[in-house]
Amino acid sequence: MATMTTSITSQSLPLRFSFSIALSQSHTFSAIPFSRRHLHLSRRAPSLSTISAVQSDVLVPDETKTPTFWALNAPNLNAEAIEMDRVTEAELKENGFRSTHRTKIVCTIGPRTCGFEELEALAVGGMNVARINMCHGTLEWHQKVIEHVRRLNEEKGFAIAVMMDTEGSEIHMGDLGGAPSAKAEDGEIWTFTVRTFGLNCPERTITVNYDGFAEDVKVGDELLVDGGMVRFVVTEKIGPDVRCCCTDPGLLLPRANLTFWRNGSLVRERNAMLPTISSKDWLDIDFGIAEGIDFIAVSFVKSAEVIKHLKSYIAARSPERNIAVIAKIESIDSLKNLDEIIIASDGAMVARGDLGAQIPLEQVPSVQEKIVQLCRQFNKPVIVASQLLESMIEYPIPTRAEVADVSEAVRQQADAVMLSGESAMGQYPEKALAVLRTVSLRIEKWSREDKFHSTFEPSTLLSSVCTGISGEICNAAAKLANKLKADALFVYTKTGHMASLLSRSRPDCPVFAFTPTSSLRRRLNLHWGLMPFCLGFSDDMESNLNRTFFLVKARGMIKSGDLIIVVSDLLQSIQVIKAP
Ligand SMILES: Nc1ncnc2c1ncn2[C@@H]1O[C@H](COP(=O)(O)OP(=O)(O)OP(=O)(O)O)[C@@H](O)[C@H]1O
Ligand SMILES: CC(=O)C(=O)O
Ligand SMILES: [K+]
Ligand SMILES: [Mg+2]
């Protein structure tokens, strides 16, 4: 029979108040090993639900720890032995725990931001993940970006993750013979062709990457560029060439996505059979594995099988590197298999750009909300992407509607929001990033203060999927942190699982995630509310705590009296600690 032990420690830990509940690996409750003098409140524990019930009744102050005690007992450690970035550090020092941003930011890197200085400016501005889109640029170009990010992390202590986004084999235009864009005017006749040209592409001619294109389209079909940014109607087919008349004028961008529509429906002919991961994508993936990237975002996922296939490939090719696989939800097919896809993946992206070209636009908001909610249930990080601040490609301030869109994603508590063209080739990448940060900080604060969690009531949402003992511990810890108005949660995690579960509970305070490896630290950087630190730790929680408090305090990031809730992978325990 399981027995629960609650121990109140008073001597061995750097605490003035502490209590702990420990679950041993065999899932029976046992005494926590690091308290020397403790008061046991042993009791039978029929179910996990009793954990939170005992939490509030055992806070006992221990006034024996004076500043001199701490000065004498401080571990002899160099304050640099913890890896953190200066943005987090400065944020904590200046404004305290509550000020830190919870919603993470992914920035697409393009010609406007690929230089070291520009990348550093994004890092300082709060970029957590740098996304490289394999639709564009050469491998040499991408390699340079990855090298810059690695250098930023090594030299400046950032933990910026690199996400590679695959090209996929959906239909898209060629690269416009190297031109940055081309303007299509109303009534003009353009030729879409499967022929290839070198740099001498004839005027008003667009190459198409899909060989079956000229056979699949029919006269009268509508051809949509980028989901309708520019629109054509097919007037004539001549061998490999398809003549089209422009009906909605606009700017054509290199490699823009193409869809064709017949009688108001998206045409899925043989193109529906195109592989999700093309032969070019596999080469890109090999390149990414060799370069040590952190995430692979798979474009146009249709089923869970492709995710499983890629994950087993990564495991075989690179057993030591745990690259996370993100499913991009942007095709009609993915919506039919949403649950399985999310369960099979390590995270998902609501890729609203292409999604809005495949389903009616008015359905995109509800699909976004559904995906965000499912990811939270299944404990997978989720990114809301595309056109959040589209007008900032050209203008220094966003539209009011864009601010409302960002606010909605933050209110839904998505793990991350993403910049695309705004940071890749826009005129104001840093300003766009600053807008994301300012808006998300404001909405996060508002949500905490007003408990404005209406759509995502954790008790019903989180209980619908069983996350086992760890999940219950993390929910209880988050609840406790909210109730006690704790300043921070600390989690010691070797696999990242406990940290992700704490993030899933969306506590009011930030979560300091201590992990022993830099690669896990980078991956955790995508999760809502996690501040990942690299810190070697042992199986001895007492010494881990001593060490962490000393290091974090030496860096001026916490102060005496701060209330910290500590959760650990190692002991599956919750402790309440007042910083010495
Ligand atoms: N590496 C790059 N080199 C040149 N231009 C880029 C690069 N990355 C992005 N861009 C430009 O920024 C725009 C927006 O970037 P984004 O990655 O969202 O492209 P996208 O093609 O719309 O996305 P996706 O293919 O994933 O649906 C692109 O259309 C392209 O013009
Ligand atoms: C990001 C992306 O691929 C899209 O929105 O289509
Ligand atoms: K892509
Ligand atoms: Mg896309």
Coordinates of C-alpha atoms and ligand atoms in Angstrom, one line a residue:
M1 CA 0.0 0.0 0.0
A2 CA 1.3 3.4 -0.8
T3 CA 2.1 5.7 2.1
M4 CA 2.6 9.4 1.9
T5 CA 5.2 11.2 4.0
T6 CA 5.3 14.9 4.4
S7 CA 8.5 16.1 5.8
I8 CA 9.3 19.5 7.3
T9 CA 13.0 20.2 7.1
S10 CA 14.7 22.7 9.2
Q11 CA 18.5 22.3 9.0
S12 CA 19.9 20.9 5.9
L13 CA 18.4 23.0 3.2
P14 CA 18.9 26.6 2.3
L15 CA 15.4 27.4 3.4
R16 CA 13.4 29.1 6.0
F17 CA 10.2 27.4 5.1
S18 CA 10.1 24.1 3.5
F19 CA 8.1 21.0 3.1
S20 CA 8.3 18.3 0.6
I21 CA 6.3 15.4 -0.8
A22 CA 8.2 12.7 -2.6
L23 CA 7.1 9.9 -4.9
S24 CA 9.7 7.2 -5.3
Q25 CA 10.2 5.6 -8.7
S26 CA 8.1 2.6 -7.8
H27 CA 5.2 5.1 -7.4
T28 CA 4.8 4.6 -3.7
F29 CA 5.1 7.6 -1.5
S30 CA 8.2 7.8 0.6
A31 CA 10.2 10.1 2.8
I32 CA 12.3 12.6 1.0
P33 CA 15.9 11.6 1.5
F34 CA 17.6 15.0 2.2
S35 CA 16.1 16.1 5.4
R36 CA 18.1 15.4 8.5
R37 CA 15.7 16.6 11.2
H38 CA 12.1 16.2 10.1
L39 CA 8.7 15.8 11.3
H40 CA 6.8 13.0 9.6
L41 CA 3.2 13.3 8.9
S42 CA 2.7 9.8 7.5
R43 CA -0.6 8.8 6.2
R44 CA -2.2 6.5 3.8
A45 CA -2.6 8.0 0.4
P46 CA -5.5 6.3 -1.4
S47 CA -5.1 8.5 -4.5
L48 CA -3.0 11.2 -6.1
S49 CA -5.7 13.8 -5.4
T50 CA -4.6 13.9 -1.8
I51 CA -1.3 15.6 -2.8
S52 CA -2.7 19.0 -3.2
A53 CA -4.9 18.6 -0.1
V54 CA -1.9 18.2 2.2
Q55 CA 0.1 21.0 0.7
S56 CA -1.3 23.9 2.5
D57 CA -1.1 22.6 6.0
V58 CA 2.5 22.2 6.7
L59 CA 4.3 25.5 6.1
V60 CA 6.5 25.9 9.1
P61 CA 8.9 28.9 9.4
D62 CA 12.5 28.1 10.3
E63 CA 14.1 31.2 11.7
T64 CA 17.4 29.5 12.5
K65 CA 19.0 30.4 9.2
T66 CA 20.6 33.8 9.5
P67 CA 22.5 35.6 6.7
T68 CA 25.7 34.5 8.5
F69 CA 24.6 30.9 8.3
W70 CA 24.3 31.2 4.5
A71 CA 27.5 33.0 4.2
L72 CA 29.3 30.2 6.0
N73 CA 27.4 27.4 4.2
A74 CA 27.4 28.8 0.7
P75 CA 28.8 26.3 -1.8
N76 CA 32.2 27.3 -3.2
L77 CA 31.0 27.8 -6.8
N78 CA 31.7 30.2 -9.5
A79 CA 28.6 32.2 -10.4
E80 CA 29.3 31.7 -14.1
A81 CA 28.7 27.9 -13.7
I82 CA 25.1 28.4 -14.8
E83 CA 24.3 29.1 -18.4
M84 CA 21.7 31.8 -19.0
D85 CA 21.4 34.6 -21.5
R86 CA 21.8 38.2 -20.7
V87 CA 18.3 39.1 -21.9
T88 CA 16.7 36.9 -19.3
E89 CA 19.1 38.0 -16.7
A90 CA 18.6 41.7 -17.3
E91 CA 14.8 41.2 -17.4
L92 CA 14.8 39.4 -14.1
K93 CA 17.1 41.9 -12.4
E94 CA 15.3 45.0 -13.7
N95 CA 11.7 44.0 -13.3
G96 CA 11.5 40.8 -11.3
F97 CA 9.9 37.5 -12.1
R98 CA 6.5 38.6 -13.2
S99 CA 7.9 40.8 -15.9
T100 CA 9.3 38.0 -17.9
H101 CA 7.5 37.1 -21.1
R102 CA 5.8 33.8 -21.3
T103 CA 4.8 33.6 -25.0
K104 CA 7.8 32.5 -27.0
I105 CA 8.9 34.1 -30.3
V106 CA 10.0 32.4 -33.5
C107 CA 11.7 34.6 -36.2
T108 CA 12.1 33.5 -39.8
I109 CA 15.6 34.5 -40.9
G110 CA 15.9 35.8 -44.4
P111 CA 18.1 38.2 -46.4
R112 CA 17.2 41.1 -44.1
T113 CA 18.3 39.3 -40.9
C114 CA 21.0 36.8 -41.8
G115 CA 24.0 38.8 -40.7
F116 CA 25.6 38.3 -37.3
E117 CA 24.7 41.8 -36.0
E118 CA 21.1 41.5 -37.2
L119 CA 20.7 38.1 -35.6
E120 CA 22.2 39.5 -32.4
A121 CA 19.6 42.3 -32.5
L122 CA 16.8 39.8 -32.8
A123 CA 18.3 37.7 -29.9
V124 CA 18.5 40.8 -27.7
G125 CA 14.9 41.6 -28.8
G126 CA 13.6 38.3 -27.5
M127 CA 13.8 35.8 -30.3
N128 CA 13.7 32.3 -28.9
V129 CA 13.8 30.2 -32.1
A130 CA 15.4 31.1 -35.5
R131 CA 13.5 29.5 -38.4
I132 CA 15.2 28.8 -41.7
N133 CA 12.8 28.1 -44.6
M134 CA 14.3 25.6 -47.0
C135 CA 12.0 26.9 -49.8
H136 CA 14.5 29.7 -50.1
G137 CA 18.3 30.2 -50.1
T138 CA 21.2 27.8 -50.7
L139 CA 22.6 25.3 -48.2
E140 CA 25.7 27.6 -47.9
W141 CA 23.4 30.4 -47.0
H142 CA 21.6 28.4 -44.3
Q143 CA 24.8 27.0 -43.0
K144 CA 26.1 30.6 -42.4
V145 CA 22.9 31.4 -40.5
I146 CA 23.2 28.3 -38.3
E147 CA 26.9 29.2 -37.7
H148 CA 25.9 32.7 -36.6
V149 CA 23.3 31.4 -34.2
R150 CA 25.7 28.9 -32.7
R151 CA 28.3 31.6 -32.2
L152 CA 25.7 33.9 -30.5
N153 CA 24.8 31.0 -28.1
E154 CA 28.4 30.2 -27.4
E155 CA 29.7 33.7 -27.0
K156 CA 26.7 35.5 -25.5
G157 CA 25.0 32.8 -23.6
F158 CA 21.8 32.7 -25.6
A159 CA 19.8 29.5 -26.0
I160 CA 18.4 30.2 -29.4
A161 CA 17.1 27.1 -31.1
V162 CA 17.3 26.6 -34.9
M163 CA 14.2 25.3 -36.7
M164 CA 14.4 24.0 -40.2
D165 CA 11.2 24.3 -42.2
T166 CA 11.0 21.8 -45.1
E167 CA 10.0 22.9 -48.6
G168 CA 7.7 19.9 -49.1
S169 CA 6.4 19.1 -52.6
E170 CA 3.2 21.1 -52.8
I171 CA 2.9 23.2 -56.0
H172 CA 4.8 26.4 -56.0
M173 CA 6.3 28.9 -58.5
G174 CA 9.9 29.1 -59.4
D175 CA 12.2 31.9 -58.3
L176 CA 11.3 34.5 -60.9
G177 CA 14.7 34.2 -62.5
G178 CA 16.2 35.9 -59.5
A179 CA 14.0 38.9 -59.4
P180 CA 12.7 39.9 -55.9
S181 CA 9.1 40.2 -57.1
A182 CA 7.0 40.8 -60.2
K183 CA 3.8 42.8 -60.5
A184 CA 0.8 41.2 -62.3
E185 CA -1.8 43.7 -63.5
D186 CA -5.5 43.2 -64.0
G187 CA -6.3 41.6 -67.4
E188 CA -2.7 40.7 -68.2
I189 CA -2.0 37.3 -69.8
W190 CA 0.7 35.3 -68.0
T191 CA 2.1 31.9 -68.8
F192 CA 2.6 29.2 -66.1
T193 CA 4.8 26.5 -67.4
V194 CA 6.5 23.3 -66.4
R195 CA 9.4 24.1 -68.7
T196 CA 12.6 25.2 -67.1
F197 CA 14.6 28.2 -68.1
G198 CA 18.0 29.4 -66.8
L199 CA 18.3 33.1 -66.0
N200 CA 16.6 33.9 -69.3
C201 CA 13.0 33.4 -68.2
P202 CA 10.7 35.0 -70.9
E203 CA 8.6 38.0 -69.8
R204 CA 5.3 37.3 -67.9
T205 CA 6.3 33.7 -67.5
I206 CA 6.2 31.7 -64.3
T207 CA 7.8 28.3 -63.9
V208 CA 5.9 25.7 -61.8
N209 CA 7.7 23.0 -59.8
Y210 CA 5.1 20.2 -60.3
D211 CA 5.4 18.3 -63.6
G212 CA 1.8 17.2 -63.7
F213 CA 0.6 20.8 -63.5
A214 CA -0.2 21.4 -67.2
E215 CA -2.1 18.1 -67.4
D216 CA -4.1 18.5 -64.1
V217 CA -5.5 22.1 -64.7
K218 CA -8.5 22.7 -66.9
V219 CA -9.5 25.8 -68.8
G220 CA -11.8 27.8 -66.5
D221 CA -9.9 26.8 -63.3
E222 CA -8.9 29.6 -60.9
L223 CA -5.2 29.8 -60.0
L224 CA -4.5 31.3 -56.6
V225 CA -1.0 32.6 -55.7
D226 CA -0.3 32.6 -52.0
G227 CA -3.9 31.8 -51.1
G228 CA -5.4 34.6 -53.2
M229 CA -2.9 37.4 -53.0
V230 CA -2.9 37.3 -56.8
R231 CA -5.6 35.5 -58.8
F232 CA -5.7 34.2 -62.4
V233 CA -8.1 32.2 -64.5
V234 CA -6.9 29.5 -66.9
T235 CA -7.7 30.5 -70.5
E236 CA -5.7 28.1 -72.7
K237 CA -3.5 25.0 -72.4
I238 CA -0.7 24.7 -75.0
G239 CA 1.5 21.6 -74.2
P240 CA 3.6 22.4 -71.2
D241 CA 2.3 26.0 -71.0
V242 CA -0.9 27.2 -69.3
R243 CA -2.1 30.7 -70.3
C244 CA -3.9 32.6 -67.6
C245 CA -5.6 35.9 -67.3
C246 CA -5.0 38.0 -64.2
T247 CA -8.3 38.7 -62.4
D248 CA -6.9 40.0 -59.0
P249 CA -3.7 42.0 -59.5
G250 CA -0.9 41.9 -57.1
L251 CA 2.7 41.2 -56.3
L252 CA 4.2 37.8 -57.2
L253 CA 6.9 36.7 -54.8
P254 CA 9.6 34.0 -55.6
R255 CA 8.5 30.4 -54.8
A256 CA 5.0 31.5 -53.8
N257 CA 2.5 28.7 -53.2
L258 CA 0.0 27.9 -56.0
T259 CA -3.4 26.2 -55.6
F260 CA -6.1 25.7 -58.2
W261 CA -9.8 25.8 -57.7
R262 CA -12.7 24.4 -59.8
N263 CA -16.3 25.3 -59.1
G264 CA -15.4 26.8 -55.8
S265 CA -13.4 23.8 -54.5
L266 CA -9.8 23.1 -54.1
V267 CA -8.6 20.7 -56.8
R268 CA -6.8 17.7 -55.3
E269 CA -5.7 15.6 -58.3
R270 CA -2.5 13.7 -58.6
N271 CA -0.9 16.5 -56.6
A272 CA -2.6 15.0 -53.5
M273 CA -0.3 12.1 -54.0
L274 CA 2.9 14.1 -53.8
P275 CA 5.2 13.0 -51.0
T276 CA 5.1 15.1 -47.8
I277 CA 8.9 14.8 -47.6
S278 CA 10.4 15.1 -51.1
S279 CA 13.9 13.8 -52.1
K280 CA 15.2 17.3 -51.8
D281 CA 13.7 17.5 -48.3
W282 CA 15.6 14.4 -47.2
L283 CA 18.8 16.0 -48.4
D284 CA 17.9 19.1 -46.4
I285 CA 17.1 17.0 -43.4
D286 CA 20.5 15.2 -43.6
F287 CA 22.1 18.6 -43.8
G288 CA 20.1 19.8 -40.7
I289 CA 21.1 16.7 -38.7
A290 CA 24.7 17.2 -39.6
E291 CA 24.5 20.9 -38.6
G292 CA 22.9 20.0 -35.2
I293 CA 19.6 21.9 -35.6
D294 CA 17.0 21.6 -32.9
F295 CA 13.7 21.4 -34.7
I296 CA 12.5 20.1 -38.0
A297 CA 9.1 21.6 -39.0
V298 CA 7.5 19.4 -41.6
S299 CA 5.4 21.3 -44.2
F300 CA 2.0 20.0 -45.5
V301 CA 1.8 17.0 -43.1
K302 CA -1.1 14.8 -44.1
S303 CA -0.8 11.9 -41.6
A304 CA 0.9 10.8 -38.5
E305 CA 2.9 8.2 -40.5
V306 CA 5.2 10.7 -42.0
I307 CA 6.0 12.1 -38.6
K308 CA 6.8 8.7 -37.2
H309 CA 8.9 7.8 -40.2
L310 CA 10.9 11.0 -39.8
K311 CA 11.4 10.5 -36.1
S312 CA 12.6 7.0 -36.6
Y313 CA 15.0 8.2 -39.3
I314 CA 16.4 10.9 -37.0
A315 CA 16.8 8.3 -34.2
A316 CA 18.7 6.0 -36.5
R317 CA 20.9 8.7 -38.0
S318 CA 21.6 10.6 -34.9
P319 CA 20.8 8.7 -31.8
E320 CA 22.6 11.1 -29.5
R321 CA 20.8 14.2 -30.9
N322 CA 17.2 14.6 -30.0
I323 CA 15.8 16.7 -32.8
A324 CA 12.2 17.6 -32.2
V325 CA 9.7 17.2 -35.1
I326 CA 7.1 19.9 -35.5
A327 CA 4.0 19.1 -37.6
K328 CA 2.9 22.1 -39.7
I329 CA -0.9 22.1 -40.0
E330 CA -1.5 23.7 -43.3
S331 CA -3.4 21.2 -45.5
I332 CA -6.9 20.0 -45.6
D333 CA -5.7 16.4 -45.1
S334 CA -4.0 17.2 -41.9
L335 CA -7.2 18.5 -40.4
K336 CA -8.8 15.0 -40.8
N337 CA -6.0 13.4 -38.8
L338 CA -5.3 16.1 -36.3
D339 CA -5.2 14.1 -33.1
E340 CA -2.9 11.4 -34.4
I341 CA -0.6 13.9 -36.0
I342 CA -0.2 15.9 -32.8
I343 CA 0.3 12.9 -30.7
A344 CA 3.0 11.6 -33.0
S345 CA 4.8 14.9 -33.2
D346 CA 6.9 16.9 -30.7
G347 CA 4.9 20.0 -31.4
A348 CA 2.7 21.7 -34.0
M349 CA 2.5 24.9 -36.0
V350 CA -0.7 26.5 -37.1
A351 CA 0.7 27.5 -40.6
R352 CA -2.1 29.9 -41.4
G353 CA -0.6 31.1 -44.7
D354 CA -1.1 27.9 -46.6
L355 CA -4.0 26.7 -44.4
G356 CA -5.9 29.8 -45.4
A357 CA -5.4 28.8 -49.1
Q358 CA -6.8 25.3 -48.5
I359 CA -9.8 26.0 -46.3
P360 CA -12.2 29.0 -46.4
L361 CA -10.5 31.9 -44.6
E362 CA -13.4 32.3 -42.1
Q363 CA -12.6 28.8 -40.8
V364 CA -9.0 29.6 -39.9
P365 CA -9.6 31.2 -36.5
S366 CA -11.6 28.3 -35.1
V367 CA -9.1 25.8 -36.5
Q368 CA -6.3 27.8 -34.8
E369 CA -8.1 27.7 -31.5
K370 CA -8.8 23.9 -31.8
I371 CA -5.1 23.1 -32.6
V372 CA -3.9 25.3 -29.8
Q373 CA -6.2 23.5 -27.4
L374 CA -5.4 20.0 -28.6
C375 CA -1.6 20.7 -28.3
R376 CA -2.1 21.8 -24.8
Q377 CA -4.1 18.7 -24.0
F378 CA -1.5 16.4 -25.5
N379 CA 1.4 18.4 -23.9
K380 CA 3.0 19.6 -27.2
P381 CA 4.2 23.1 -27.8
V382 CA 2.3 25.0 -30.5
I383 CA 3.3 27.9 -32.7
V384 CA 0.8 30.3 -34.2
A385 CA 2.3 31.5 -37.5
S386 CA 1.9 33.7 -40.5
Q387 CA 0.7 37.3 -41.1
L388 CA 0.6 38.3 -37.5
L389 CA 2.1 41.6 -38.3
E390 CA 2.1 41.4 -42.1
S391 CA 1.8 45.2 -42.7
M392 CA 5.1 45.7 -40.8
I393 CA 6.9 44.3 -43.8
E394 CA 6.4 47.8 -45.1
Y395 CA 5.3 50.0 -42.2
P396 CA 6.9 50.7 -38.8
I397 CA 3.7 50.2 -36.9
P398 CA 1.1 47.4 -37.1
T399 CA -2.6 47.8 -37.9
R400 CA -5.0 47.6 -34.9
A401 CA -6.4 44.4 -36.4
E402 CA -2.9 42.8 -36.3
V403 CA -2.5 43.8 -32.7
A404 CA -5.8 42.1 -32.0
D405 CA -4.7 39.0 -33.8
V406 CA -1.5 38.7 -31.8
S407 CA -3.5 39.3 -28.6
E408 CA -5.8 36.5 -29.5
A409 CA -2.9 34.0 -29.9
V410 CA -1.5 35.1 -26.6
R411 CA -4.8 34.9 -24.9
Q412 CA -5.2 31.4 -26.2
Q413 CA -1.8 30.8 -24.5
A414 CA -0.2 29.3 -27.5
D415 CA 3.5 28.5 -26.7
A416 CA 4.9 30.7 -29.4
V417 CA 4.0 33.3 -32.1
M418 CA 6.0 33.5 -35.3
L419 CA 7.3 36.2 -37.6
S420 CA 7.7 35.3 -41.3
G421 CA 8.2 37.9 -44.0
E422 CA 8.3 40.6 -41.2
S423 CA 11.7 39.4 -40.0
A424 CA 12.9 37.6 -43.2
M425 CA 12.6 40.4 -45.7
G426 CA 10.6 43.2 -44.1
Q427 CA 11.9 46.7 -43.4
Y428 CA 11.3 46.7 -39.7
P429 CA 12.2 43.2 -38.2
E430 CA 13.3 44.6 -34.8
K431 CA 10.2 46.8 -34.5
A432 CA 8.0 43.8 -35.4
L433 CA 9.7 41.7 -32.7
A434 CA 9.2 44.6 -30.2
V435 CA 5.5 44.7 -31.0
L436 CA 5.2 41.0 -30.4
R437 CA 6.9 41.3 -27.1
T438 CA 5.0 44.4 -25.9
V439 CA 1.6 43.1 -26.9
S440 CA 2.3 39.6 -25.4
L441 CA 3.6 41.0 -22.1
R442 CA 0.5 43.2 -21.8
I443 CA -2.0 40.4 -22.6
E444 CA -0.2 37.9 -20.3
K445 CA -0.3 40.4 -17.4
W446 CA -4.0 41.1 -18.1
S447 CA -4.8 37.4 -18.2
R448 CA -3.1 36.8 -14.9
E449 CA -4.7 39.8 -13.2
D450 CA -8.1 39.2 -14.5
K451 CA -7.9 35.5 -14.6
F452 CA -9.1 35.8 -18.1
H453 CA -8.6 32.2 -19.0
S454 CA -12.1 31.7 -20.2
T455 CA -11.5 29.5 -23.2
F456 CA -8.9 27.3 -21.5
E457 CA -10.2 26.3 -18.1
P458 CA -7.3 24.1 -17.0
S459 CA -9.3 21.8 -14.8
T460 CA -11.4 20.5 -17.7
L461 CA -8.9 20.9 -20.4
L462 CA -5.9 19.2 -18.7
S463 CA -7.8 16.4 -17.0
S464 CA -9.1 15.2 -20.4
V465 CA -5.8 13.6 -21.2
C466 CA -3.9 11.5 -18.6
T467 CA -0.3 12.6 -18.2
G468 CA 0.3 10.2 -15.3
I469 CA 1.9 10.9 -11.9
S470 CA 4.3 13.5 -13.4
G471 CA 1.3 15.4 -14.9
E472 CA -0.6 15.4 -11.6
I473 CA 2.5 16.6 -9.7
C474 CA 3.0 19.4 -12.1
N475 CA -0.7 20.5 -12.1
A476 CA -0.6 20.4 -8.3
A477 CA 2.6 22.4 -8.2
A478 CA 1.3 25.0 -10.6
K479 CA -1.9 25.3 -8.6
L480 CA 0.1 25.7 -5.4
A481 CA 2.3 28.3 -7.0
N482 CA -0.8 30.3 -8.0
K483 CA -2.4 30.0 -4.7
L484 CA 0.7 31.0 -2.7
K485 CA 1.5 33.7 -5.3
A486 CA 4.9 32.1 -5.6
D487 CA 7.6 34.1 -7.4
A488 CA 8.9 31.2 -9.5
L489 CA 8.8 27.5 -10.1
F490 CA 12.1 25.7 -10.3
V491 CA 12.2 22.4 -12.1
Y492 CA 15.2 20.1 -12.4
T493 CA 14.7 18.0 -15.5
K494 CA 16.9 15.6 -17.4
T495 CA 14.5 14.8 -20.2
G496 CA 12.5 18.0 -20.3
H497 CA 9.3 16.1 -19.6
M498 CA 8.6 17.7 -16.1
A499 CA 9.4 21.1 -17.5
S500 CA 6.9 20.7 -20.4
L501 CA 4.2 19.5 -18.0
L502 CA 4.7 22.5 -15.8
S503 CA 4.5 24.8 -18.8
R504 CA 1.3 23.0 -19.8
S505 CA -0.3 24.0 -16.5
R506 CA 0.4 27.6 -17.5
P507 CA 1.2 28.8 -14.0
D508 CA 1.0 32.5 -13.1
C509 CA 4.8 32.6 -12.3
P510 CA 7.7 31.8 -14.6
V511 CA 9.3 28.4 -14.6
F512 CA 13.1 28.2 -14.2
A513 CA 14.0 24.9 -16.0
F514 CA 17.4 23.6 -15.0
T515 CA 18.7 21.0 -17.4
P516 CA 22.1 19.5 -17.9
T517 CA 22.5 19.8 -21.7
S518 CA 22.5 22.8 -24.0
S519 CA 20.5 21.0 -26.7
L520 CA 17.6 20.3 -24.2
R521 CA 17.9 23.9 -23.0
R522 CA 17.4 25.1 -26.6
R523 CA 14.4 22.9 -27.2
L524 CA 12.7 23.9 -24.0
N525 CA 13.1 27.5 -25.2
L526 CA 10.0 27.0 -27.4
H527 CA 7.7 26.2 -24.4
W528 CA 5.4 28.7 -22.9
G529 CA 6.7 30.3 -19.7
L530 CA 9.9 28.3 -19.4
M531 CA 13.2 30.0 -18.8
P532 CA 15.7 27.2 -19.5
F533 CA 19.1 27.2 -17.8
C534 CA 22.0 24.8 -18.3
L535 CA 23.2 23.5 -15.0
G536 CA 25.0 20.2 -14.3
F537 CA 23.1 18.6 -11.4
S538 CA 23.4 15.4 -9.4
D539 CA 20.9 13.0 -7.9
D540 CA 21.4 14.8 -4.6
M541 CA 18.6 17.3 -4.5
E542 CA 19.9 19.0 -1.4
S543 CA 23.1 19.9 -3.0
N544 CA 21.4 20.8 -6.3
L545 CA 19.2 23.3 -4.4
N546 CA 22.1 24.7 -2.4
R547 CA 24.0 25.2 -5.6
T548 CA 21.2 26.7 -7.6
F549 CA 20.2 29.2 -4.9
F550 CA 23.8 30.3 -4.6
L551 CA 24.3 30.7 -8.3
V552 CA 21.0 32.3 -9.1
K553 CA 21.4 34.7 -6.2
A554 CA 25.0 35.5 -7.0
R555 CA 23.7 36.7 -10.4
G556 CA 21.2 38.9 -8.7
M557 CA 18.2 37.1 -10.2
I558 CA 16.4 36.2 -7.0
K559 CA 16.4 37.9 -3.6
S560 CA 16.0 36.8 0.0
G561 CA 12.4 36.0 0.8
D562 CA 11.3 35.1 -2.8
L563 CA 8.9 32.2 -2.6
I564 CA 10.0 29.3 -4.9
I565 CA 8.2 26.1 -5.6
V566 CA 10.6 23.3 -6.6
V567 CA 9.7 20.3 -8.7
S568 CA 12.0 17.6 -9.8
D569 CA 12.3 14.8 -12.4
L570 CA 14.6 12.9 -10.1
L571 CA 12.4 12.6 -7.0
Q572 CA 9.0 13.5 -8.4
S573 CA 8.6 15.9 -5.5
I574 CA 7.2 19.3 -4.7
Q575 CA 8.8 21.6 -2.2
V576 CA 8.0 25.1 -1.1
I577 CA 11.1 27.2 -0.3
K578 CA 11.7 30.8 0.8
A579 CA 14.9 32.0 -0.8
P580 CA 17.6 32.4 1.8
Ligands
LIG1 N1 16.2 32.3 -46.9 C1 15.4 33.2 -47.6 N2 15.9 33.8 -48.7 C2 15.2 34.7 -49.4 N3 14.0 35.1 -49.0 C3 13.4 34.6 -48.0 C4 14.1 33.6 -47.2 N4 13.3 33.2 -46.2 C5 12.1 33.9 -46.4 N5 12.2 34.7 -47.4 C6 11.2 35.7 -47.9 O1 10.3 35.9 -46.8 C7 9.0 35.6 -47.2 C8 8.2 35.0 -46.0 O2 8.9 34.0 -45.4 P1 8.2 32.6 -45.2 O3 9.2 31.6 -44.6 O4 7.0 32.8 -44.4 O5 7.9 32.1 -46.6 P2 6.7 31.3 -47.2 O6 7.3 30.8 -48.5 O7 5.5 32.2 -47.3 O8 6.4 30.2 -46.2 P3 6.1 28.6 -46.3 O9 6.8 28.2 -47.5 O10 6.7 28.0 -45.1 O11 4.7 28.5 -46.4 C9 9.1 34.6 -48.3 O12 8.1 34.6 -49.2 C10 10.4 35.1 -49.0 O13 10.1 36.1 -49.9
LIG2 C1 4.4 29.1 -42.1 C2 3.7 28.5 -43.3 O1 4.3 27.6 -43.8 C3 2.4 28.9 -43.7 O2 1.8 29.7 -43.0 O3 2.0 28.5 -44.7
K3 K 8.4 25.8 -45.9
MG4 MG 3.3 27.0 -45.7

